[in-house]
């Protein structure tokens, strides 16, 4: 049996299709008797208005989108994202608003946004000069940026990326590490990492500063520090693959700073499979402090960022912008980071650690 349509209800109630639409979307435009007759006819036929049509008629969808730069395949391989969505959901659930995840379509953020039925978008980790960003902004949809360096005239919620990686670097330096692999974040295995812009660039800058290297160099002025800068997709598989590069250096670095916990966890797994003892043979520090960081063996030292709170604040700002319209005034919020020291980092074999904690590190349980 075909699904009843608005035309069927209109014929049964003896009214126009416009009157049927009013009965469901703008009942104040009808007298009570006509509205009741229409609703009774709809009930008899089993008619339910299309959710999409209702949203378009009301010029709102009661949905917001989270635009992510990763493919659907990789999105939930990173435990950072579910924690972020939890924070967004904390706010949206209370407001009766749905959250839609918007990955690229054919590699294009703009194409994905074009097909998203949402009232506003949270853009995660896009560079301010991303080629699709101009088209997204011209769409007229309300936007909030997450972890974006600069975002003219729009709200931004971010963390102090550079200071977090500085703390991690100073921690390893104090333990006695002088040869360290730094694993930046790549969207895909064949994606070049921009060391001048974006999250990876800010975290690399903090790492260099923490080790006392010049801003554009991976060795210290006196040659005592050597950084090996690599990149890996933000997945456990990416971490396993990049470990092969780390292990290929002669000599192998004594420590790794991975700019994502999930990458760090992959490196830890591959290192143990290779017969290394952690942290005796290799110290590893991550970034994010996802819940899984406290469950690894050994537990992962990492830079904590308030992931869930970041999601909450982004949702609050976006919903506020949608509701206030032209009266909304954008803000930029920079949230603090802190080092959490657990069991995956220690002094390298034969080294003497002159300082046990640097840069506000917090011993983790």
C-alpha atoms as a printed R data frame, in Angstrom:
    type eleno elety resid chain resno       x      y      z
1   ATOM     1    CA   UNK     A     1   0.000  0.000  0.000
2   ATOM     2    CA   UNK     A     2   1.524  3.373 -1.021
3   ATOM     3    CA   UNK     A     3   2.349  5.860  1.680
4   ATOM     4    CA   UNK     A     4  -0.391  8.525  2.003
5   ATOM     5    CA   UNK     A     5   0.577 11.966  0.702
6   ATOM     6    CA   UNK     A     6  -0.446 15.501  1.480
7   ATOM     7    CA   UNK     A     7  -2.771 15.476 -1.564
8   ATOM     8    CA   UNK     A     8  -4.703 12.540 -0.088
9   ATOM     9    CA   UNK     A     9  -5.224 14.377  3.203
10  ATOM    10    CA   UNK     A    10  -6.343 17.523  1.380
11  ATOM    11    CA   UNK     A    11  -8.963 15.572 -0.618
12  ATOM    12    CA   UNK     A    12 -10.209 13.693  2.453
13  ATOM    13    CA   UNK     A    13 -10.560 16.930  4.481
14  ATOM    14    CA   UNK     A    14 -11.856 19.023  1.591
15  ATOM    15    CA   UNK     A    15  -9.133 21.648  1.866
16  ATOM    16    CA   UNK     A    16  -6.063 22.804 -0.047
17  ATOM    17    CA   UNK     A    17  -2.556 21.351  0.353
18  ATOM    18    CA   UNK     A    18  -1.541 24.681  1.865
19  ATOM    19    CA   UNK     A    19  -4.146 24.253  4.593
20  ATOM    20    CA   UNK     A    20  -2.771 20.791  5.371
21  ATOM    21    CA   UNK     A    21   0.727 22.240  5.639
22  ATOM    22    CA   UNK     A    22  -0.578 24.963  7.960
23  ATOM    23    CA   UNK     A    23  -2.244 22.349 10.181
24  ATOM    24    CA   UNK     A    24   1.098 20.714 10.897
25  ATOM    25    CA   UNK     A    25   3.518 23.627 10.691
26  ATOM    26    CA   UNK     A    26   1.585 26.842 11.388
27  ATOM    27    CA   UNK     A    27  -1.715 25.860 13.066
28  ATOM    28    CA   UNK     A    28  -2.317 29.425 14.193
29  ATOM    29    CA   UNK     A    29  -3.209 30.258 10.573
30  ATOM    30    CA   UNK     A    30  -6.308 28.015 10.698
31  ATOM    31    CA   UNK     A    31  -9.486 28.060 12.730
32  ATOM    32    CA   UNK     A    32  -9.828 25.247 15.231
33  ATOM    33    CA   UNK     A    33 -12.551 23.368 13.321
34  ATOM    34    CA   UNK     A    34 -10.577 23.241 10.058
35  ATOM    35    CA   UNK     A    35  -7.393 22.220 11.848
36  ATOM    36    CA   UNK     A    36  -9.163 19.407 13.707
37  ATOM    37    CA   UNK     A    37 -10.774 18.145 10.484
38  ATOM    38    CA   UNK     A    38  -7.419 18.037  8.742
39  ATOM    39    CA   UNK     A    39  -5.690 16.250 11.632
40  ATOM    40    CA   UNK     A    40  -8.531 13.723 11.828
41  ATOM    41    CA   UNK     A    41  -8.236 13.000  8.079
42  ATOM    42    CA   UNK     A    42  -4.470 12.595  8.446
43  ATOM    43    CA   UNK     A    43  -4.954 10.177 11.328
44  ATOM    44    CA   UNK     A    44  -7.466  8.082  9.368
45  ATOM    45    CA   UNK     A    45  -5.076  7.816  6.426
46  ATOM    46    CA   UNK     A    46  -1.985  7.221  8.562
47  ATOM    47    CA   UNK     A    47  -0.316 10.321  7.118
48  ATOM    48    CA   UNK     A    48   2.821 11.733  8.705
49  ATOM    49    CA   UNK     A    49   4.497 14.834  7.287
50  ATOM    50    CA   UNK     A    50   7.989 14.440  5.877
51  ATOM    51    CA   UNK     A    51  10.532 15.558  8.495
52  ATOM    52    CA   UNK     A    52  12.619 17.197  5.777
53  ATOM    53    CA   UNK     A    53   9.617 19.047  4.355
54  ATOM    54    CA   UNK     A    54   8.604 20.266  7.800
55  ATOM    55    CA   UNK     A    55  12.095 21.529  8.492
56  ATOM    56    CA   UNK     A    56  12.265 23.340  5.188
57  ATOM    57    CA   UNK     A    57   8.849 24.903  5.802
58  ATOM    58    CA   UNK     A    58   9.967 26.119  9.224
59  ATOM    59    CA   UNK     A    59  13.329 27.270  7.808
60  ATOM    60    CA   UNK     A    60  15.186 25.309 10.443
61  ATOM    61    CA   UNK     A    61  16.293 21.722 10.802
62  ATOM    62    CA   UNK     A    62  16.997 21.528 14.548
63  ATOM    63    CA   UNK     A    63  20.261 19.891 13.543
64  ATOM    64    CA   UNK     A    64  23.862 21.036 13.652
65  ATOM    65    CA   UNK     A    65  26.742 19.423 11.805
66  ATOM    66    CA   UNK     A    66  30.269 18.552 12.867
67  ATOM    67    CA   UNK     A    67  32.511 18.803  9.805
68  ATOM    68    CA   UNK     A    68  35.575 16.573 10.116
69  ATOM    69    CA   UNK     A    69  38.557 16.425  7.734
70  ATOM    70    CA   UNK     A    70  38.849 12.623  7.888
71  ATOM    71    CA   UNK     A    71  37.038  9.990  5.861
72  ATOM    72    CA   UNK     A    72  34.163  7.987  7.327
73  ATOM    73    CA   UNK     A    73  36.546  5.009  7.529
74  ATOM    74    CA   UNK     A    74  38.886  6.873  9.879
75  ATOM    75    CA   UNK     A    75  36.487  9.005 11.924
76  ATOM    76    CA   UNK     A    76  35.724  6.617 14.745
77  ATOM    77    CA   UNK     A    77  39.146  4.971 14.679
78  ATOM    78    CA   UNK     A    78  40.261  7.993 16.701
79  ATOM    79    CA   UNK     A    79  38.796  8.012 20.248
80  ATOM    80    CA   UNK     A    80  39.218 11.792 20.309
81  ATOM    81    CA   UNK     A    81  36.129 12.260 18.138
82  ATOM    82    CA   UNK     A    82  33.591 10.301 20.238
83  ATOM    83    CA   UNK     A    83  34.722 12.279 23.291
84  ATOM    84    CA   UNK     A    84  34.260 15.536 21.383
85  ATOM    85    CA   UNK     A    85  30.806 14.452 20.184
86  ATOM    86    CA   UNK     A    86  29.877 13.621 23.783
87  ATOM    87    CA   UNK     A    87  30.554 17.228 24.710
88  ATOM    88    CA   UNK     A    88  28.541 18.553 21.767
89  ATOM    89    CA   UNK     A    89  25.760 16.136 22.666
90  ATOM    90    CA   UNK     A    90  25.679 17.311 26.276
91  ATOM    91    CA   UNK     A    91  24.430 20.662 24.998
92  ATOM    92    CA   UNK     A    92  22.364 19.509 22.021
93  ATOM    93    CA   UNK     A    93  20.460 16.858 23.962
94  ATOM    94    CA   UNK     A    94  19.290 19.476 26.434
95  ATOM    95    CA   UNK     A    95  18.211 21.768 23.576
96  ATOM    96    CA   UNK     A    96  16.430 19.087 21.519
97  ATOM    97    CA   UNK     A    97  18.932 19.448 18.672
98  ATOM    98    CA   UNK     A    98  20.437 16.561 16.688
99  ATOM    99    CA   UNK     A    99  24.120 16.255 15.789
100 ATOM   100    CA   UNK     A   100  25.154 15.174 12.287
101 ATOM   101    CA   UNK     A   101  28.713 14.059 11.436
102 ATOM   102    CA   UNK     A   102  29.775 15.504  8.064
103 ATOM   103    CA   UNK     A   103  32.877 13.849  6.524
104 ATOM   104    CA   UNK     A   104  34.276 14.944  3.138
105 ATOM   105    CA   UNK     A   105  32.465 13.791 -0.003
106 ATOM   106    CA   UNK     A   106  34.950 12.728 -2.651
107 ATOM   107    CA   UNK     A   107  37.614 14.526 -0.641
108 ATOM   108    CA   UNK     A   108  35.651 17.787 -0.712
109 ATOM   109    CA   UNK     A   109  34.435 19.557  2.432
110 ATOM   110    CA   UNK     A   110  32.402 21.987  0.302
111 ATOM   111    CA   UNK     A   111  30.470 19.153 -1.380
112 ATOM   112    CA   UNK     A   112  29.737 17.597  1.994
113 ATOM   113    CA   UNK     A   113  28.453 20.868  3.416
114 ATOM   114    CA   UNK     A   114  26.300 21.490  0.339
115 ATOM   115    CA   UNK     A   115  24.314 18.334  1.066
116 ATOM   116    CA   UNK     A   116  24.045 18.777  4.843
117 ATOM   117    CA   UNK     A   117  20.586 19.709  6.163
118 ATOM   118    CA   UNK     A   118  21.700 21.678  9.216
119 ATOM   119    CA   UNK     A   119  21.214 25.070 10.844
120 ATOM   120    CA   UNK     A   120  24.904 25.502 11.588
121 ATOM   121    CA   UNK     A   121  28.284 23.805 11.393
122 ATOM   122    CA   UNK     A   122  31.214 23.168 13.696
123 ATOM   123    CA   UNK     A   123  34.356 22.947 11.572
124 ATOM   124    CA   UNK     A   124  37.032 20.742 13.120
125 ATOM   125    CA   UNK     A   125  40.710 21.334 12.444
126 ATOM   126    CA   UNK     A   126  40.423 23.119  9.086
127 ATOM   127    CA   UNK     A   127  43.222 25.512  8.214
128 ATOM   128    CA   UNK     A   128  42.145 29.136  7.804
129 ATOM   129    CA   UNK     A   129  43.314 28.946  4.172
130 ATOM   130    CA   UNK     A   130  41.620 25.617  3.415
131 ATOM   131    CA   UNK     A   131  40.546 25.724 -0.268
132 ATOM   132    CA   UNK     A   132  36.918 24.821  0.561
133 ATOM   133    CA   UNK     A   133  36.505 27.249  3.439
134 ATOM   134    CA   UNK     A   134  35.543 30.262  1.319
135 ATOM   135    CA   UNK     A   135  32.746 28.310 -0.350
136 ATOM   136    CA   UNK     A   136  31.513 27.040  3.003
137 ATOM   137    CA   UNK     A   137  31.404 30.582  4.397
138 ATOM   138    CA   UNK     A   138  29.484 31.836  1.358
139 ATOM   139    CA   UNK     A   139  26.784 29.236  2.042
140 ATOM   140    CA   UNK     A   140  25.361 31.496  4.744
141 ATOM   141    CA   UNK     A   141  25.250 28.715  7.341
142 ATOM   142    CA   UNK     A   142  26.352 29.698 10.847
143 ATOM   143    CA   UNK     A   143  29.865 28.464 11.598
144 ATOM   144    CA   UNK     A   144  32.066 27.827 14.611
145 ATOM   145    CA   UNK     A   145  35.694 26.791 14.236
146 ATOM   146    CA   UNK     A   146  37.368 24.176 16.420
147 ATOM   147    CA   UNK     A   147  41.181 24.079 16.607
148 ATOM   148    CA   UNK     A   148  41.573 26.675 13.879
149 ATOM   149    CA   UNK     A   149  44.416 29.186 13.969
150 ATOM   150    CA   UNK     A   150  42.570 32.185 12.576
151 ATOM   151    CA   UNK     A   151  38.952 32.529 11.588
152 ATOM   152    CA   UNK     A   152  37.944 36.097 10.779
153 ATOM   153    CA   UNK     A   153  34.575 37.258 12.179
154 ATOM   154    CA   UNK     A   154  33.604 33.791 13.435
155 ATOM   155    CA   UNK     A   155  33.650 31.985 16.767
156 ATOM   156    CA   UNK     A   156  36.686 29.819 17.496
157 ATOM   157    CA   UNK     A   157  37.199 27.327 20.316
158 ATOM   158    CA   UNK     A   158  40.762 26.025 20.512
159 ATOM   159    CA   UNK     A   159  43.422 24.799 22.911
160 ATOM   160    CA   UNK     A   160  46.922 26.101 23.463
161 ATOM   161    CA   UNK     A   161  48.540 23.565 21.118
162 ATOM   162    CA   UNK     A   162  52.002 25.060 21.255
163 ATOM   163    CA   UNK     A   163  52.188 25.222 25.031
164 ATOM   164    CA   UNK     A   164  51.018 21.618 25.365
165 ATOM   165    CA   UNK     A   165  53.746 20.242 23.126
166 ATOM   166    CA   UNK     A   166  56.289 22.490 24.835
167 ATOM   167    CA   UNK     A   167  55.427 20.823 28.138
168 ATOM   168    CA   UNK     A   168  55.864 17.367 26.588
169 ATOM   169    CA   UNK     A   169  59.239 18.328 25.121
170 ATOM   170    CA   UNK     A   170  60.515 19.817 28.365
171 ATOM   171    CA   UNK     A   171  59.416 16.678 30.200
172 ATOM   172    CA   UNK     A   172  61.458 14.431 27.899
173 ATOM   173    CA   UNK     A   173  64.397 16.834 27.931
174 ATOM   174    CA   UNK     A   174  64.433 16.772 31.732
175 ATOM   175    CA   UNK     A   175  64.437 12.978 31.663
176 ATOM   176    CA   UNK     A   176  67.576 13.061 29.525
177 ATOM   177    CA   UNK     A   177  66.254 12.429 26.006
178 ATOM   178    CA   UNK     A   178  68.257 14.125 23.265
179 ATOM   179    CA   UNK     A   179  67.219 12.168 20.144
180 ATOM   180    CA   UNK     A   180  63.430 12.247 19.738
181 ATOM   181    CA   UNK     A   181  60.972 11.373 16.956
182 ATOM   182    CA   UNK     A   182  58.138 13.874 16.556
183 ATOM   183    CA   UNK     A   183  55.087 12.406 14.805
184 ATOM   184    CA   UNK     A   184  52.770 15.021 13.334
185 ATOM   185    CA   UNK     A   185  49.224 14.451 12.090
186 ATOM   186    CA   UNK     A   186  48.505 13.687  8.432
187 ATOM   187    CA   UNK     A   187  44.959 13.391  7.092
188 ATOM   188    CA   UNK     A   188  46.002 10.564  4.755
189 ATOM   189    CA   UNK     A   189  49.175  8.509  4.251
190 ATOM   190    CA   UNK     A   190  50.094 10.525  1.135
191 ATOM   191    CA   UNK     A   191  49.171 13.943  2.541
192 ATOM   192    CA   UNK     A   192  52.060 16.353  3.019
193 ATOM   193    CA   UNK     A   193  52.100 17.963  6.468
194 ATOM   194    CA   UNK     A   194  52.239 21.750  6.527
195 ATOM   195    CA   UNK     A   195  54.853 22.740  9.099
196 ATOM   196    CA   UNK     A   196  53.904 26.425  8.862
197 ATOM   197    CA   UNK     A   197  50.137 26.346  9.483
198 ATOM   198    CA   UNK     A   198  47.517 24.404 11.420
199 ATOM   199    CA   UNK     A   199  47.559 22.102 14.431
200 ATOM   200    CA   UNK     A   200  50.673 20.126 13.494
201 ATOM   201    CA   UNK     A   201  52.617 23.330 12.849
202 ATOM   202    CA   UNK     A   202  51.674 24.794 16.234
203 ATOM   203    CA   UNK     A   203  52.564 21.591 18.065
204 ATOM   204    CA   UNK     A   204  55.855 21.264 16.209
205 ATOM   205    CA   UNK     A   205  56.701 24.852 17.130
206 ATOM   206    CA   UNK     A   206  56.058 24.080 20.804
207 ATOM   207    CA   UNK     A   207  58.171 20.938 20.613
208 ATOM   208    CA   UNK     A   208  61.097 22.803 19.110
209 ATOM   209    CA   UNK     A   209  60.800 25.497 21.749
210 ATOM   210    CA   UNK     A   210  60.678 22.949 24.565
211 ATOM   211    CA   UNK     A   211  63.873 21.300 23.321
212 ATOM   212    CA   UNK     A   212  65.611 24.639 22.829
213 ATOM   213    CA   UNK     A   213  65.759 24.394 19.026
214 ATOM   214    CA   UNK     A   214  65.408 27.429 16.730
215 ATOM   215    CA   UNK     A   215  61.835 27.937 15.413
216 ATOM   216    CA   UNK     A   216  62.691 26.511 11.977
217 ATOM   217    CA   UNK     A   217  65.252 23.875 12.939
218 ATOM   218    CA   UNK     A   218  65.222 20.321 14.264
219 ATOM   219    CA   UNK     A   219  68.578 20.494 16.007
220 ATOM   220    CA   UNK     A   220  69.682 22.718 18.849
221 ATOM   221    CA   UNK     A   221  72.292 25.392 18.261
222 ATOM   222    CA   UNK     A   222  74.947 23.311 20.046
223 ATOM   223    CA   UNK     A   223  73.974 20.136 18.194
224 ATOM   224    CA   UNK     A   224  73.066 18.231 21.353
225 ATOM   225    CA   UNK     A   225  69.365 17.849 20.414
226 ATOM   226    CA   UNK     A   226  68.178 16.022 17.305
227 ATOM   227    CA   UNK     A   227  64.517 15.795 16.308
228 ATOM   228    CA   UNK     A   228  63.251 13.434 13.610
229 ATOM   229    CA   UNK     A   229  60.021 14.938 12.225
230 ATOM   230    CA   UNK     A   230  57.592 12.394 10.751
231 ATOM   231    CA   UNK     A   231  53.869 12.287 10.001
232 ATOM   232    CA   UNK     A   232  51.192  9.609 10.267
233 ATOM   233    CA   UNK     A   233  47.425  9.318  9.798
234 ATOM   234    CA   UNK     A   234  45.519  9.782 13.050
235 ATOM   235    CA   UNK     A   235  44.737  6.103 13.542
236 ATOM   236    CA   UNK     A   236  46.271  3.193 15.430
237 ATOM   237    CA   UNK     A   237  47.288  1.705 12.086
238 ATOM   238    CA   UNK     A   238  49.035  4.970 11.264
239 ATOM   239    CA   UNK     A   239  50.973  4.725 14.516
240 ATOM   240    CA   UNK     A   240  51.992  1.130 13.810
241 ATOM   241    CA   UNK     A   241  53.224  2.084 10.341
242 ATOM   242    CA   UNK     A   242  55.232  5.100 11.494
243 ATOM   243    CA   UNK     A   243  56.990  2.988 14.135
244 ATOM   244    CA   UNK     A   244  58.790  1.254 11.272
245 ATOM   245    CA   UNK     A   245  60.252  4.638 10.310
246 ATOM   246    CA   UNK     A   246  61.206  5.396 13.911
247 ATOM   247    CA   UNK     A   247  62.913  2.029 14.257
248 ATOM   248    CA   UNK     A   248  64.764  2.566 10.990
249 ATOM   249    CA   UNK     A   249  66.993  5.335 12.324
250 ATOM   250    CA   UNK     A   250  70.502  4.402 13.372
251 ATOM   251    CA   UNK     A   251  70.645  4.959 16.224
252 ATOM   252    CA   UNK     A   252  66.939  4.762 16.989
253 ATOM   253    CA   UNK     A   253  65.451  7.734 18.896
254 ATOM   254    CA   UNK     A   254  65.061  7.134 22.620
255 ATOM   255    CA   UNK     A   255  61.619  8.793 22.733
256 ATOM   256    CA   UNK     A   256  58.613  9.689 20.605
257 ATOM   257    CA   UNK     A   257  56.187 12.595 20.886
258 ATOM   258    CA   UNK     A   258  53.033 11.753 18.919
259 ATOM   259    CA   UNK     A   259  50.606 14.623 18.337
260 ATOM   260    CA   UNK     A   260  47.623 12.308 18.787
261 ATOM   261    CA   UNK     A   261  47.027  9.678 21.460
262 ATOM   262    CA   UNK     A   262  45.649  7.138 19.004
263 ATOM   263    CA   UNK     A   263  48.857  7.391 16.964
264 ATOM   264    CA   UNK     A   264  50.889  7.020 20.163
265 ATOM   265    CA   UNK     A   265  48.903  3.900 21.093
266 ATOM   266    CA   UNK     A   266  49.673  2.404 17.681
267 ATOM   267    CA   UNK     A   267  53.376  3.141 18.157
268 ATOM   268    CA   UNK     A   268  53.287  1.492 21.585
269 ATOM   269    CA   UNK     A   269  51.671 -1.651 20.183
270 ATOM   270    CA   UNK     A   270  54.183 -1.932 17.337
271 ATOM   271    CA   UNK     A   271  57.116 -1.306 19.684
272 ATOM   272    CA   UNK     A   272  56.010 -4.084 22.038
273 ATOM   273    CA   UNK     A   273  55.487 -6.434 19.085
274 ATOM   274    CA   UNK     A   274  59.065 -5.662 18.053
275 ATOM   275    CA   UNK     A   275  60.296 -6.800 21.465
276 ATOM   276    CA   UNK     A   276  60.993 -3.378 22.972
277 ATOM   277    CA   UNK     A   277  60.458 -2.732 26.662
278 ATOM   278    CA   UNK     A   278  58.464  0.444 27.348
279 ATOM   279    CA   UNK     A   279  59.613  2.888 28.571
280 ATOM   280    CA   UNK     A   280  63.114  1.413 29.090
281 ATOM   281    CA   UNK     A   281  63.879  1.075 25.378
282 ATOM   282    CA   UNK     A   282  61.521  3.780 24.109
283 ATOM   283    CA   UNK     A   283  59.583  6.522 25.896
284 ATOM   284    CA   UNK     A   284  56.315  7.643 24.300
285 ATOM   285    CA   UNK     A   285  54.247 10.771 24.965
286 ATOM   286    CA   UNK     A   286  50.885 11.422 23.292
287 ATOM   287    CA   UNK     A   287  48.569 14.378 22.936
288 ATOM   288    CA   UNK     A   288  44.852 14.625 23.848
289 ATOM   289    CA   UNK     A   289  44.438 12.445 26.971
290 ATOM   290    CA   UNK     A   290  41.603 10.365 25.562
291 ATOM   291    CA   UNK     A   291  40.134  7.875 28.077
292 ATOM   292    CA   UNK     A   292  42.088  5.001 26.491
293 ATOM   293    CA   UNK     A   293  45.387  6.697 27.449
294 ATOM   294    CA   UNK     A   294  44.868  5.505 31.027
295 ATOM   295    CA   UNK     A   295  44.195  1.908 29.924
296 ATOM   296    CA   UNK     A   296  47.318  1.169 27.870
297 ATOM   297    CA   UNK     A   297  50.259 -0.895 29.125
298 ATOM   298    CA   UNK     A   298  52.133  1.049 30.311
299 ATOM   299    CA   UNK     A   299  49.679  3.874 30.778
300 ATOM   300    CA   UNK     A   300  50.342  6.696 28.347
301 ATOM   301    CA   UNK     A   301  51.970  9.960 29.345
302 ATOM   302    CA   UNK     A   302  50.161 12.632 27.359
303 ATOM   303    CA   UNK     A   303  49.148 16.253 27.028
304 ATOM   304    CA   UNK     A   304  45.650 16.708 28.382
305 ATOM   305    CA   UNK     A   305  43.237 18.920 26.526
306 ATOM   306    CA   UNK     A   306  39.608 19.397 27.659
307 ATOM   307    CA   UNK     A   307  38.063 17.546 24.719
308 ATOM   308    CA   UNK     A   308  34.536 17.209 26.032
309 ATOM   309    CA   UNK     A   309  34.446 20.770 27.360
310 ATOM   310    CA   UNK     A   310  35.668 22.014 23.984
311 ATOM   311    CA   UNK     A   311  32.712 20.266 22.346
312 ATOM   312    CA   UNK     A   312  30.292 21.768 24.854
313 ATOM   313    CA   UNK     A   313  31.541 25.291 24.283
314 ATOM   314    CA   UNK     A   314  31.477 24.936 20.516
315 ATOM   315    CA   UNK     A   315  27.857 23.749 20.606
316 ATOM   316    CA   UNK     A   316  26.871 26.560 22.964
317 ATOM   317    CA   UNK     A   317  28.467 29.179 20.743
318 ATOM   318    CA   UNK     A   318  26.896 27.773 17.581
319 ATOM   319    CA   UNK     A   319  23.400 27.494 19.016
320 ATOM   320    CA   UNK     A   320  23.733 30.996 20.444
321 ATOM   321    CA   UNK     A   321  24.816 32.326 17.050
322 ATOM   322    CA   UNK     A   322  21.887 30.638 15.301
323 ATOM   323    CA   UNK     A   323  19.353 32.042 17.741
324 ATOM   324    CA   UNK     A   324  20.712 35.560 18.068
325 ATOM   325    CA   UNK     A   325  21.102 36.160 14.340
326 ATOM   326    CA   UNK     A   326  22.736 39.462 13.441
327 ATOM   327    CA   UNK     A   327  23.091 40.383 17.118
328 ATOM   328    CA   UNK     A   328  25.670 37.634 17.684
329 ATOM   329    CA   UNK     A   329  29.209 38.762 18.468
330 ATOM   330    CA   UNK     A   330  31.899 36.136 17.804
331 ATOM   331    CA   UNK     A   331  34.619 35.321 20.332
332 ATOM   332    CA   UNK     A   332  37.842 33.332 20.347
333 ATOM   333    CA   UNK     A   333  38.385 31.026 23.339
334 ATOM   334    CA   UNK     A   334  41.771 29.439 23.983
335 ATOM   335    CA   UNK     A   335  41.586 26.601 26.511
336 ATOM   336    CA   UNK     A   336  44.630 25.486 28.528
337 ATOM   337    CA   UNK     A   337  46.522 22.196 28.230
338 ATOM   338    CA   UNK     A   338  48.540 20.310 30.837
339 ATOM   339    CA   UNK     A   339  50.974 17.435 30.866
340 ATOM   340    CA   UNK     A   340  49.878 14.182 32.515
341 ATOM   341    CA   UNK     A   341  52.855 11.967 33.363
342 ATOM   342    CA   UNK     A   342  52.140  8.231 33.474
343 ATOM   343    CA   UNK     A   343  54.216  5.126 32.932
344 ATOM   344    CA   UNK     A   344  55.178  5.392 29.240
345 ATOM   345    CA   UNK     A   345  57.936  7.969 29.761
346 ATOM   346    CA   UNK     A   346  61.158  7.546 31.741
347 ATOM   347    CA   UNK     A   347  64.845  8.359 31.514
348 ATOM   348    CA   UNK     A   348  66.666  6.611 28.658
349 ATOM   349    CA   UNK     A   349  69.041  3.829 29.595
350 ATOM   350    CA   UNK     A   350  72.207  5.259 31.072
351 ATOM   351    CA   UNK     A   351  70.890  8.829 31.287
352 ATOM   352    CA   UNK     A   352  70.633 10.980 34.384
353 ATOM   353    CA   UNK     A   353  67.434 13.037 34.756
354 ATOM   354    CA   UNK     A   354  68.329 16.278 36.512
355 ATOM   355    CA   UNK     A   355  64.721 17.438 36.808
356 ATOM   356    CA   UNK     A   356  61.788 15.145 37.403
357 ATOM   357    CA   UNK     A   357  58.997 17.361 36.080
358 ATOM   358    CA   UNK     A   358  58.974 20.521 33.999
359 ATOM   359    CA   UNK     A   359  56.286 22.791 32.634
360 ATOM   360    CA   UNK     A   360  53.454 22.072 35.040
361 ATOM   361    CA   UNK     A   361  53.400 18.321 34.506
362 ATOM   362    CA   UNK     A   362  50.861 16.396 36.574
363 ATOM   363    CA   UNK     A   363  51.551 12.871 37.753
364 ATOM   364    CA   UNK     A   364  48.725 10.718 36.453
365 ATOM   365    CA   UNK     A   365  47.120  7.725 38.067
